[in-house]
Every structure is written in C-alpha cells, then in structure tokens.
C-alpha cells in the first residue's frame, strides 16, 4: 500500500506513530479521537498502513496504543479499543485510554473493560492526561499529553511520499539499466562499434534520481543526528531509521548499474579515441625527435660570465617553454591511454601499451636532457657568480694593499692588520668555494649524456673545460700575489707597531726619569744627624742614581731602536725631534741635581766625622784635640755647608730649583748649627780648662 493512494485519509491524521517508545522499547501508536464521528474504515486503513512501516523485530516488541478520548464519546472509544483486537491483536501490549475531565459513567466503563479484559488479550487502562506519565516517560509523549516529544504530521507525510516515489522510480530505473547492460554484454562486436541510439536511453534521468536519493538520505541523516528542522523539531521515528538503509541500498544499486551503463556508452567511442590518440602520439614523437632535439644539440656552451650564462638560461627557458606545450599534450595523451587500458578490450591492449611506451620513452629522454641542460647552466651561473665575488674581493684587497699605511697609533695599526687578515681569510674561503663549484661543473660536463636518441654524439666540451680551469688558475695566481703583498704589508705594519711601542716606551722612560728627578728634589733632602747616617744616605743616593741611569739608558736604547725602524720603514720618527731632547734635558737636570746632592752629602760626612772626633774624649791624643786648625776646618766646612743649603740647583737653561721646601732646609741647617755649637763649646773647654773645674 502506497501513501499516495490513501493520501486524503492519511492527511486526516486519524492515527500516527510519533516516534515515542514505552519502557519495553515498543512503539507508541496514538489515535486522537475528535468530536466528529470517526470513520472506522478509514481508521482501519490508516492503522494497516502505519503497521506496515515498522520492521518485524520492532513489531515483536509490541505497541502501546494511546486512545485520546478527551473529545469523543465512550461508545466510540470502546469501538476503537475493540477494533484494535482485530487489526493488531498480537502487537498491542497496552492500551491507554485518556479520559476527559468530565468522565463517563465510572460503573459502566469499569464494568465493560473488566468484562472484556480476557477476551481482548491486552490490558486497557483509563488515565487522565496529566497522569499518563506514570506509564510513559514525558520525553516519549507528544505535547498534547504534556510531553516534550515533537511531531509534525505534515512533514512526516511529505517525507513518506518522497521516499515512496524515490523507491518506485529507482526500482523502475534499475530494471531498465539492468536490461540495457545485460543486452550490451550479449551483443557482438558490430553492435559494440555502433553508436548509442535512443533505444539505449532509460526513461528517467539517472542523475536526477540519484540526486533525489542523495537529498532524501541527507535529510534523513540530518534529522537523525540534529533532531530539528527550522522552527519545528521532532525526533526521528523507526520508519525513518529503516528508510535510511533502504535508500542507501537503492543508491548503491543505482550507482552500480549506472556505472555499467556509462561503461557501455564509453565502449562505443573507444575506437574513435584510439585513432585520435595514435595520430597525436606520432605528432609529439616526431616533433621531439626532430625540431626539439635539434634545438638542444645547438646549445652546448656555458658562457664566460654571469651575463652570458643568464642569456643562455633565458634561451633555454624559451626552449623549455616550447617543450612544455608538447609535454602537456603528452600528459593528456597518457591519461587517455591509461583510461583506455583500464577499460579496453584484449585486442587493444598491445597497441595501447606500445603507444604509451613509445611516447613515455621519447618524452622522458627529452625531459632528462632539458633538466641536465638546466642544471648545467645553473651550475655555470653559480660558478661565475662565485668567481665574480672572489674577483671583487681580490680587487678590494689589492686596493687596500696599494694604499700607503699612515696610522696615527699602534691601535689603529692593529685594527688595520686585523681587517687585512679578515679580507685574506675571506679570499681563502672564496677561492675554496670557487674550486668546489668548478669541480662540480667539470664533473657535470664530463658526465654529459648524448643529445641524440640511441647514438653517441661527441659534444665539444674542451672550450668549456679550458675556460673553467683558466678561471680557477687565474684566481689562484691573483690570490698568491695578494698573499705575497700581504706578507710584506704585515711585516711593515708589525714594524710600525714596534716603532710606536718604542716611542711610547721612550716617552714613558722620560716620564719615569722626570718622576725620579722630582723625587730627588722633593724627598732627598736630609743630610743625616751623624757621619754614619750620612754615609747610609750617600749609599742610598748612589743606588737611586743607578736606577735613574738605567732608566736613561733604557730610553736611549728605545730611541736608537726607533731610528733603526724608521730607517727600515723610510719614515721620520717623532722621537728624534721631541722625545730625545726631552730625555737628554731631563737627564742633564737629574745629573746636576744628583751631583749637588753628592757634594752636600760628602761635605756633611766630612763635617760630622771631624766634629765627632773633636767631641769624643781622646786622652791618648791630646795634641790632636788641641789643634786649633781642626776647629777652624770644622767651622769652615759647617759654614760652607750652610751656605750651600741656601744655593739652588741651576740648570743649563738658567732655571733654578731648590731641594725640598724652606722649612725642610731650615730644619737641616738648624741641625748643623747645633753641631757647630757643640764643637765651639768643646773648643772653649779645651782653651780654658779652669772653667770646666769651676763649673764642676
């Protein structure tokens, strides 16, 4: 029974399967009774159609029937319940009669159902709408009974119509396609070669039917997973779930038969395609073996510079562009041949494979030659690029070596020397890279294949090899010359560093000598309190002079070294006009001050020694003690020493410099005067011994 036949009855919604299920997973069949008299025949037809939809397995779980009698009379409800026994007696497990708010006569209804219970074969309960959830979950009830399950009867009916229409059309189309395909399999060779006429066309467009089926399947699957469609949402029912595998099975069968039908149509045009392919294959082969090969034979050079290699690359790209058009034809032909091989007859396989093999061999050989030529030109371009960079580095290094070095100090020389070493190292790296690129390019040239197919054609590569080797040898010679110049420049710069170092050290020696002179004048001022201390000071002074002498000699040696270096470098040293006069001037000043210091210490030693002899009691030599000349000599030395303390050191340039400060000189002079007083007192004692006795 089809829905389209009983469409007016189904539209009345006398009964429906909402998709809800009871606790035993049985389907819920709803019979909504209305105020109008229900046509039992139409209700019976509706029930028969609805019960034909579920599977046998689903039917075995039984049905729960909800008879909505809220808008109907008791006798109609009773009639429907009794009718269920005749329509679906075995499938019904429970009948829920929804009673109205103003219920019928309780005694009558109770008596009747109790009486008919054993005969009906299923349980009948009377329940109000708000208590129906005691028997069925709310999510399995429609909104009419206070549940949350949504059901759109119009939408369900439309989908059933589409499903049944698709089932009918697809079944008919499958029969037609099977007939066409089976007839084609039994036909002879002449029938295969004839083109397809109208008798071979199905009555319905297979594409349209397939599209309808896919849309239907998509709709069923979408409603299954989403559970909603626009503003109206409802859960899928078992009929929809069952329809999915049916639609999928029909679609699979349609695709299979339609594919076979398409193969039948393709067989008719295969011979025509084969002839066209043969003609195109020969066109490709003839061009590649003719004009294409001649173009490659004419191109064998690699250029002698970057610009020349780029020009050859551009020319090669033009050749590749022409080949690309034929390679595109090859790809298309290869696809067509592959398709015919998959669908061809046994007698065509040998011819197709032969064409395919011939075409592939020619195209692959030509493509290999193009790729080899492109790689060779790219390697040549890289080689010339490295050679150009190395040449520029050598030019820069040579330019740096040709410029005379006139640094200001040793640090700048060190920096220049470091830069020179870095440039030389960069040249070494560049030359090594050039050798690697050149050797790789030579290897490619030595492995160059023949341009001709199946023939050994000797290509003159001597010019290319000579050019590569010549470039590498020239760069090696230029690099060697630069290395020699770098060695000379390095030696010169190291001598200049040494020259600056000598000048700096000589200037430092002048500073040290100046500091020694300053220390001599400011700190070496004491003359000692007695002869022994003065002798110690004199010895220390001599050692101090030795240090100054060593400093002066060190400065002289450094300045002599600068003269030698300047002669070697052919330059004028600044020390000869500045440092040397300063060194000599400071040394002269130190010598004068040192000699003055020695004279004063020697006078102090003589003074203290004579004074100490006078002041000591020496009874064994009274005649010496009483010698007036000794007292006079001591007094004269003391006065001379005091006078000398007040005299400054006079340098050759007329400048004067005193030892120590005035207070220091006053302290030293006071010490000498005190010693002179003691000597005078001793002299008086010796002259007048009675004075000593009286004092005693």
CSV table of C-alpha atoms in Angstrom, one decimal, residues 269-648:
chain,number,residue,atom,x,y,z
A,269,UNK,CA,33.6,5.9,-28.6
A,270,UNK,CA,36.7,4.0,-27.7
A,271,UNK,CA,37.8,3.1,-31.2
A,272,UNK,CA,37.5,6.7,-32.3
A,273,UNK,CA,39.5,7.9,-29.3
A,274,UNK,CA,42.2,5.3,-30.1
A,275,UNK,CA,42.6,6.6,-33.6
A,276,UNK,CA,42.9,10.2,-32.4
A,277,UNK,CA,45.4,9.1,-29.8
A,278,UNK,CA,47.6,7.4,-32.4
A,279,UNK,CA,47.7,10.5,-34.5
A,280,UNK,CA,48.6,12.8,-31.6
A,281,UNK,CA,51.2,10.4,-30.3
A,282,UNK,CA,53.0,10.5,-33.6
A,283,UNK,CA,52.8,14.3,-33.7
A,284,UNK,CA,54.5,14.5,-30.3
A,285,UNK,CA,57.2,11.9,-31.1
A,286,UNK,CA,58.0,13.5,-34.5
A,287,UNK,CA,58.5,17.0,-33.0
A,288,UNK,CA,60.5,15.9,-30.0
A,289,UNK,CA,62.8,13.7,-32.1
A,290,UNK,CA,63.1,16.4,-34.8
A,291,UNK,CA,63.0,20.1,-34.1
A,292,UNK,CA,63.2,19.6,-30.3
A,293,UNK,CA,66.4,17.6,-30.5
A,294,UNK,CA,67.9,20.0,-32.9
A,295,UNK,CA,67.4,22.9,-30.5
A,296,UNK,CA,69.2,21.1,-27.7
A,297,UNK,CA,72.1,20.0,-30.0
A,298,UNK,CA,72.7,23.6,-30.9
A,299,UNK,CA,73.0,24.6,-27.2
A,300,UNK,CA,76.2,23.3,-25.6
A,301,UNK,CA,78.1,26.4,-24.2
A,302,UNK,CA,78.1,27.6,-20.6
A,303,UNK,CA,79.1,31.2,-21.1
A,304,UNK,CA,82.2,33.0,-19.8
A,305,UNK,CA,80.5,35.3,-17.4
A,306,UNK,CA,77.3,35.8,-15.3
A,307,UNK,CA,75.6,37.8,-18.1
A,308,UNK,CA,76.5,35.2,-20.7
A,309,UNK,CA,75.2,32.4,-18.5
A,310,UNK,CA,72.0,34.3,-17.8
A,311,UNK,CA,71.5,34.8,-21.6
A,312,UNK,CA,71.9,31.1,-22.2
A,313,UNK,CA,69.5,30.4,-19.4
A,314,UNK,CA,66.9,32.7,-21.0
A,315,UNK,CA,67.4,30.9,-24.3
A,316,UNK,CA,67.0,27.6,-22.6
A,317,UNK,CA,63.8,28.7,-20.9
A,318,UNK,CA,62.4,29.6,-24.3
A,319,UNK,CA,63.2,26.0,-25.5
A,320,UNK,CA,61.6,24.6,-22.3
A,321,UNK,CA,58.5,26.7,-23.0
A,322,UNK,CA,58.2,25.1,-26.4
A,323,UNK,CA,58.7,21.7,-25.0
A,324,UNK,CA,56.1,22.4,-22.2
A,325,UNK,CA,53.4,22.6,-24.8
A,326,UNK,CA,54.2,19.2,-26.2
A,327,UNK,CA,54.7,17.8,-22.7
A,328,UNK,CA,51.2,19.0,-21.8
A,329,UNK,CA,49.9,17.0,-24.8
A,330,UNK,CA,51.9,14.0,-23.6
A,331,UNK,CA,50.2,14.2,-20.1
A,332,UNK,CA,46.8,14.4,-21.7
A,333,UNK,CA,47.5,11.5,-24.1
A,334,UNK,CA,49.0,9.4,-21.3
A,335,UNK,CA,45.8,9.9,-19.2
A,336,UNK,CA,43.6,8.9,-22.2
A,337,UNK,CA,45.7,5.9,-22.9
A,338,UNK,CA,45.6,4.9,-19.2
A,339,UNK,CA,41.8,5.2,-19.2
A,340,UNK,CA,41.6,3.1,-22.4
A,341,UNK,CA,43.9,0.5,-20.9
A,342,UNK,CA,41.7,0.1,-17.9
A,343,UNK,CA,38.6,-0.2,-20.0
A,344,UNK,CA,39.9,-1.6,-23.3
A,345,UNK,CA,39.5,-5.0,-24.9
A,346,UNK,CA,42.2,-7.6,-25.1
A,347,UNK,CA,42.9,-6.9,-28.8
A,348,UNK,CA,43.6,-3.2,-28.0
A,349,UNK,CA,45.9,-3.7,-25.0
A,350,UNK,CA,49.0,-4.4,-27.0
A,351,UNK,CA,48.6,-1.5,-29.3
A,352,UNK,CA,47.8,0.9,-26.5
A,353,UNK,CA,50.8,-0.2,-24.4
A,354,UNK,CA,53.1,0.1,-27.3
A,355,UNK,CA,51.9,3.7,-28.0
A,356,UNK,CA,52.2,4.5,-24.3
A,357,UNK,CA,55.7,3.1,-24.0
A,358,UNK,CA,56.9,4.9,-27.2
A,359,UNK,CA,55.5,8.2,-26.0
A,360,UNK,CA,56.9,7.9,-22.5
A,361,UNK,CA,60.4,6.9,-23.6
A,362,UNK,CA,60.7,9.9,-26.0
A,363,UNK,CA,59.3,12.4,-23.5
A,364,UNK,CA,61.4,11.2,-20.6
A,365,UNK,CA,64.6,11.2,-22.6
A,366,UNK,CA,63.8,14.7,-23.8
A,367,UNK,CA,62.9,15.9,-20.3
A,368,UNK,CA,66.1,14.4,-18.9
A,369,UNK,CA,68.1,16.3,-21.5
A,370,UNK,CA,66.3,19.6,-20.6
A,371,UNK,CA,66.8,19.0,-16.9
A,372,UNK,CA,70.5,18.2,-17.4
A,373,UNK,CA,71.0,21.3,-19.5
A,374,UNK,CA,69.2,23.5,-16.9
A,375,UNK,CA,71.3,22.1,-14.1
A,376,UNK,CA,74.5,22.6,-16.1
A,377,UNK,CA,73.6,26.3,-16.8
A,378,UNK,CA,72.6,26.8,-13.2
A,379,UNK,CA,76.0,25.4,-12.0
A,380,UNK,CA,77.8,27.6,-14.5
A,381,UNK,CA,75.9,30.6,-13.3
A,382,UNK,CA,76.8,29.8,-9.7
A,383,UNK,CA,80.5,29.3,-10.7
A,384,UNK,CA,80.7,32.6,-12.5
A,385,UNK,CA,78.9,34.3,-9.5
A,386,UNK,CA,81.5,32.9,-7.1
A,387,UNK,CA,84.3,33.9,-9.5
A,388,UNK,CA,82.9,37.4,-9.7
A,389,UNK,CA,82.6,37.8,-6.0
A,390,UNK,CA,86.1,36.4,-5.5
A,391,UNK,CA,87.5,38.8,-8.1
A,392,UNK,CA,85.8,41.7,-6.3
A,393,UNK,CA,87.3,40.6,-3.0
A,394,UNK,CA,90.8,40.4,-4.6
A,395,UNK,CA,90.4,43.8,-6.1
A,396,UNK,CA,89.4,45.2,-2.7
A,397,UNK,CA,92.3,43.5,-1.0
A,398,UNK,CA,94.7,44.7,-3.7
A,399,UNK,CA,93.4,48.3,-3.4
A,400,UNK,CA,93.9,48.1,0.3
A,401,UNK,CA,97.5,46.9,-0.2
A,402,UNK,CA,98.2,49.7,-2.7
A,403,UNK,CA,97.3,52.4,-0.3
A,404,UNK,CA,100.2,53.5,1.9
A,405,UNK,CA,99.7,53.0,5.6
A,406,UNK,CA,99.8,56.1,7.7
A,407,UNK,CA,98.2,55.2,11.0
A,408,UNK,CA,98.1,57.5,14.0
A,409,UNK,CA,98.9,55.0,16.7
A,410,UNK,CA,99.5,51.3,17.3
A,411,UNK,CA,95.8,50.5,18.0
A,412,UNK,CA,94.8,51.7,14.5
A,413,UNK,CA,97.6,49.6,13.0
A,414,UNK,CA,96.4,46.6,14.9
A,415,UNK,CA,92.8,47.2,13.6
A,416,UNK,CA,94.1,47.6,10.1
A,417,UNK,CA,96.1,44.5,10.3
A,418,UNK,CA,93.1,42.6,11.7
A,419,UNK,CA,91.0,43.8,8.8
A,420,UNK,CA,93.7,42.8,6.3
A,421,UNK,CA,93.8,39.3,7.8
A,422,UNK,CA,90.0,39.0,7.7
A,423,UNK,CA,90.0,40.0,4.0
A,424,UNK,CA,92.7,37.5,3.2
A,425,UNK,CA,90.7,34.8,5.1
A,426,UNK,CA,87.6,35.7,3.1
A,427,UNK,CA,89.6,35.4,-0.1
A,428,UNK,CA,90.7,31.9,1.0
A,429,UNK,CA,87.1,30.9,1.7
A,430,UNK,CA,86.0,32.3,-1.7
A,431,UNK,CA,88.8,30.5,-3.6
A,432,UNK,CA,87.9,27.2,-1.9
A,433,UNK,CA,84.2,27.8,-2.8
A,434,UNK,CA,85.3,28.5,-6.4
A,435,UNK,CA,87.2,25.3,-6.6
A,436,UNK,CA,84.3,23.3,-5.3
A,437,UNK,CA,81.9,24.9,-7.8
A,438,UNK,CA,84.4,24.5,-10.6
A,439,UNK,CA,85.0,20.8,-9.8
A,440,UNK,CA,81.3,20.2,-9.7
A,441,UNK,CA,80.8,21.9,-13.0
A,442,UNK,CA,83.6,19.8,-14.5
A,443,UNK,CA,82.1,16.6,-13.2
A,444,UNK,CA,78.8,17.5,-14.8
A,445,UNK,CA,80.4,18.3,-18.1
A,446,UNK,CA,82.4,15.0,-18.0
A,447,UNK,CA,79.1,13.1,-17.4
A,448,UNK,CA,77.2,14.9,-20.1
A,449,UNK,CA,75.0,12.5,-22.0
A,450,UNK,CA,74.4,12.2,-25.7
A,451,UNK,CA,71.8,14.5,-27.2
A,452,UNK,CA,70.7,12.0,-29.8
A,453,UNK,CA,68.5,9.0,-29.2
A,454,UNK,CA,70.4,5.8,-29.3
A,455,UNK,CA,73.5,7.4,-30.8
A,456,UNK,CA,76.8,8.5,-29.3
A,457,UNK,CA,77.3,12.1,-30.4
A,458,UNK,CA,80.6,13.7,-29.2
A,459,UNK,CA,80.0,17.2,-28.0
A,460,UNK,CA,83.0,19.5,-27.9
A,461,UNK,CA,83.4,20.5,-24.3
A,462,UNK,CA,87.1,21.4,-24.4
A,463,UNK,CA,86.4,25.1,-24.6
A,464,UNK,CA,84.2,24.9,-21.5
A,465,UNK,CA,86.7,22.9,-19.6
A,466,UNK,CA,89.6,25.2,-20.6
A,467,UNK,CA,87.5,28.2,-19.5
A,468,UNK,CA,86.7,26.8,-16.1
A,469,UNK,CA,90.3,25.7,-15.4
A,470,UNK,CA,91.6,29.0,-16.7
A,471,UNK,CA,89.3,31.0,-14.3
A,472,UNK,CA,90.4,28.9,-11.3
A,473,UNK,CA,94.1,29.2,-12.2
A,474,UNK,CA,93.8,33.0,-12.7
A,475,UNK,CA,92.2,33.4,-9.4
A,476,UNK,CA,94.8,31.2,-7.7
A,477,UNK,CA,97.6,33.4,-9.2
A,478,UNK,CA,95.9,36.6,-8.2
A,479,UNK,CA,95.4,35.2,-4.7
A,480,UNK,CA,99.1,34.2,-4.5
A,481,UNK,CA,100.2,37.7,-5.5
A,482,UNK,CA,97.9,39.2,-2.9
A,483,UNK,CA,99.3,36.8,-0.3
A,484,UNK,CA,102.9,37.9,-1.1
A,485,UNK,CA,101.9,41.6,-0.8
A,486,UNK,CA,100.0,40.8,2.5
A,487,UNK,CA,103.2,39.3,3.9
A,488,UNK,CA,105.2,42.4,3.1
A,489,UNK,CA,102.5,44.7,4.4
A,490,UNK,CA,102.1,42.5,7.6
A,491,UNK,CA,105.9,42.8,8.2
A,492,UNK,CA,105.8,46.6,7.7
A,493,UNK,CA,102.8,47.0,9.9
A,494,UNK,CA,104.3,44.9,12.7
A,495,UNK,CA,107.5,47.1,12.4
A,496,UNK,CA,105.2,50.1,12.7
A,497,UNK,CA,103.6,48.6,15.8
A,498,UNK,CA,107.0,48.1,17.2
A,499,UNK,CA,108.0,51.6,16.3
A,500,UNK,CA,105.0,53.1,18.1
A,501,UNK,CA,105.7,50.8,21.0
A,502,UNK,CA,109.3,52.0,21.2
A,503,UNK,CA,108.2,55.6,21.0
A,504,UNK,CA,105.6,55.1,23.7
A,505,UNK,CA,108.1,53.3,26.0
A,506,UNK,CA,110.7,56.0,25.4
A,507,UNK,CA,108.2,58.7,26.3
A,508,UNK,CA,107.4,56.6,29.4
A,509,UNK,CA,111.1,56.5,30.3
A,510,UNK,CA,111.2,60.3,30.1
A,511,UNK,CA,108.2,60.4,32.4
A,512,UNK,CA,109.9,58.0,34.8
A,513,UNK,CA,113.1,60.0,34.8
A,514,UNK,CA,111.1,63.2,35.4
A,515,UNK,CA,109.5,61.5,38.4
A,516,UNK,CA,112.9,60.4,39.7
A,517,UNK,CA,114.1,64.0,39.4
A,518,UNK,CA,111.1,65.3,41.2
A,519,UNK,CA,111.5,62.8,43.9
A,520,UNK,CA,115.2,63.7,44.2
A,521,UNK,CA,114.4,67.4,44.7
A,522,UNK,CA,111.4,67.0,47.0
A,523,UNK,CA,112.3,64.0,49.2
A,524,UNK,CA,116.1,63.5,49.2
A,525,UNK,CA,116.8,66.5,51.4
A,526,UNK,CA,118.1,65.1,54.7
A,527,UNK,CA,121.9,65.2,55.4
A,528,UNK,CA,121.9,62.9,58.4
A,529,UNK,CA,122.5,63.6,62.1
A,530,UNK,CA,125.9,61.9,62.2
A,531,UNK,CA,128.6,60.6,59.9
A,532,UNK,CA,127.2,57.0,59.9
A,533,UNK,CA,123.7,58.1,58.9
A,534,UNK,CA,125.1,60.4,56.2
A,535,UNK,CA,127.1,57.6,54.8
A,536,UNK,CA,123.9,55.5,54.6
A,537,UNK,CA,122.1,58.3,52.8
A,538,UNK,CA,125.0,58.6,50.4
A,539,UNK,CA,124.9,54.9,49.6
A,540,UNK,CA,121.1,55.1,49.0
A,541,UNK,CA,121.6,58.0,46.8
A,542,UNK,CA,124.1,56.2,44.7
A,543,UNK,CA,121.6,53.3,44.2
A,544,UNK,CA,118.9,55.9,43.4
A,545,UNK,CA,121.3,57.3,40.7
A,546,UNK,CA,121.8,53.8,39.3
A,547,UNK,CA,118.1,53.4,38.9
A,548,UNK,CA,117.9,56.7,37.1
A,549,UNK,CA,120.9,55.8,34.9
A,550,UNK,CA,119.2,52.5,34.0
A,551,UNK,CA,116.0,54.4,33.0
A,552,UNK,CA,118.0,56.9,30.9
A,553,UNK,CA,119.9,54.0,29.2
A,554,UNK,CA,116.6,52.2,28.5
A,555,UNK,CA,115.1,55.3,26.9
A,556,UNK,CA,118.3,55.8,24.8
A,557,UNK,CA,118.1,52.2,23.6
A,558,UNK,CA,114.4,52.6,22.7
A,559,UNK,CA,115.2,55.8,20.8
A,560,UNK,CA,118.0,54.1,18.9
A,561,UNK,CA,115.6,51.2,18.0
A,562,UNK,CA,113.1,53.8,16.6
A,563,UNK,CA,115.9,55.2,14.5
A,564,UNK,CA,116.6,51.8,13.0
A,565,UNK,CA,112.9,51.1,12.5
A,566,UNK,CA,112.4,54.5,10.8
A,567,UNK,CA,115.3,53.7,8.5
A,568,UNK,CA,113.7,50.4,7.6
A,569,UNK,CA,110.3,51.9,7.1
A,570,UNK,CA,111.8,55.0,5.4
A,571,UNK,CA,109.9,57.4,7.7
A,572,UNK,CA,110.7,60.1,10.1
A,573,UNK,CA,110.4,59.3,13.8
A,574,UNK,CA,108.8,61.8,16.0
A,575,UNK,CA,111.2,60.8,18.9
A,576,UNK,CA,114.2,62.4,17.2
A,577,UNK,CA,112.6,65.8,17.3
A,578,UNK,CA,110.8,65.5,20.6
A,579,UNK,CA,111.5,62.6,22.9
A,580,UNK,CA,115.3,62.5,22.6
A,581,UNK,CA,115.7,66.2,23.5
A,582,UNK,CA,113.3,65.8,26.4
A,583,UNK,CA,115.2,62.7,27.6
A,584,UNK,CA,118.6,64.4,27.4
A,585,UNK,CA,117.3,67.5,29.1
A,586,UNK,CA,115.7,65.6,32.0
A,587,UNK,CA,118.9,63.5,32.4
A,588,UNK,CA,121.1,66.6,32.4
A,589,UNK,CA,118.9,68.2,35.1
A,590,UNK,CA,119.0,64.9,37.1
A,591,UNK,CA,122.8,64.7,36.8
A,592,UNK,CA,123.2,68.3,38.0
A,593,UNK,CA,120.9,67.7,40.9
A,594,UNK,CA,122.4,64.4,41.7
A,595,UNK,CA,125.9,65.8,41.8
A,596,UNK,CA,124.8,68.6,44.0
A,597,UNK,CA,123.2,66.1,46.3
A,598,UNK,CA,126.5,64.1,46.4
A,599,UNK,CA,128.6,67.2,47.2
A,600,UNK,CA,126.3,68.1,50.1
A,601,UNK,CA,126.4,64.6,51.5
A,602,UNK,CA,130.2,64.4,51.1
A,603,UNK,CA,130.5,67.7,52.9
A,604,UNK,CA,128.1,66.5,55.6
A,605,UNK,CA,130.2,63.4,56.1
A,606,UNK,CA,133.4,65.4,56.4
A,607,UNK,CA,131.7,67.8,58.8
A,608,UNK,CA,130.2,65.1,61.0
A,609,UNK,CA,133.3,63.0,61.0
A,610,UNK,CA,135.6,65.8,62.2
A,611,UNK,CA,133.0,67.0,64.7
A,612,UNK,CA,132.7,63.6,66.1
A,613,UNK,CA,136.5,63.3,66.6
A,614,UNK,CA,136.6,66.6,68.4
A,615,UNK,CA,133.6,65.8,70.6
A,616,UNK,CA,134.9,62.4,71.6
A,617,UNK,CA,137.3,62.3,74.6
A,618,UNK,CA,140.6,61.1,73.4
A,619,UNK,CA,143.2,61.5,76.2
A,620,UNK,CA,145.8,59.5,74.3
A,621,UNK,CA,146.0,62.1,71.6
A,622,UNK,CA,145.7,65.5,73.4
A,623,UNK,CA,147.8,67.2,70.8
A,624,UNK,CA,145.3,66.4,68.1
A,625,UNK,CA,142.4,67.7,70.2
A,626,UNK,CA,144.2,70.9,71.0
A,627,UNK,CA,144.9,71.6,67.4
A,628,UNK,CA,143.3,74.8,66.6
A,629,UNK,CA,143.4,74.1,62.9
A,630,UNK,CA,140.9,71.3,63.2
A,631,UNK,CA,138.4,73.5,64.9
A,632,UNK,CA,138.9,76.1,62.2
A,633,UNK,CA,138.4,73.5,59.5
A,634,UNK,CA,135.2,72.1,61.1
A,635,UNK,CA,133.8,75.6,61.4
A,636,UNK,CA,134.7,76.4,57.8
A,637,UNK,CA,133.1,73.2,56.5
A,638,UNK,CA,130.0,73.8,58.5
A,639,UNK,CA,129.6,77.4,57.3
A,640,UNK,CA,130.3,76.2,53.7
A,641,UNK,CA,127.6,73.5,54.1
A,642,UNK,CA,125.1,76.1,55.5
A,643,UNK,CA,125.8,78.4,52.6
A,644,UNK,CA,125.4,75.6,50.1
A,645,UNK,CA,122.0,74.7,51.5
A,646,UNK,CA,120.8,78.2,50.6
A,647,UNK,CA,122.0,77.9,47.0
A,648,UNK,CA,119.6,76.5,44.4
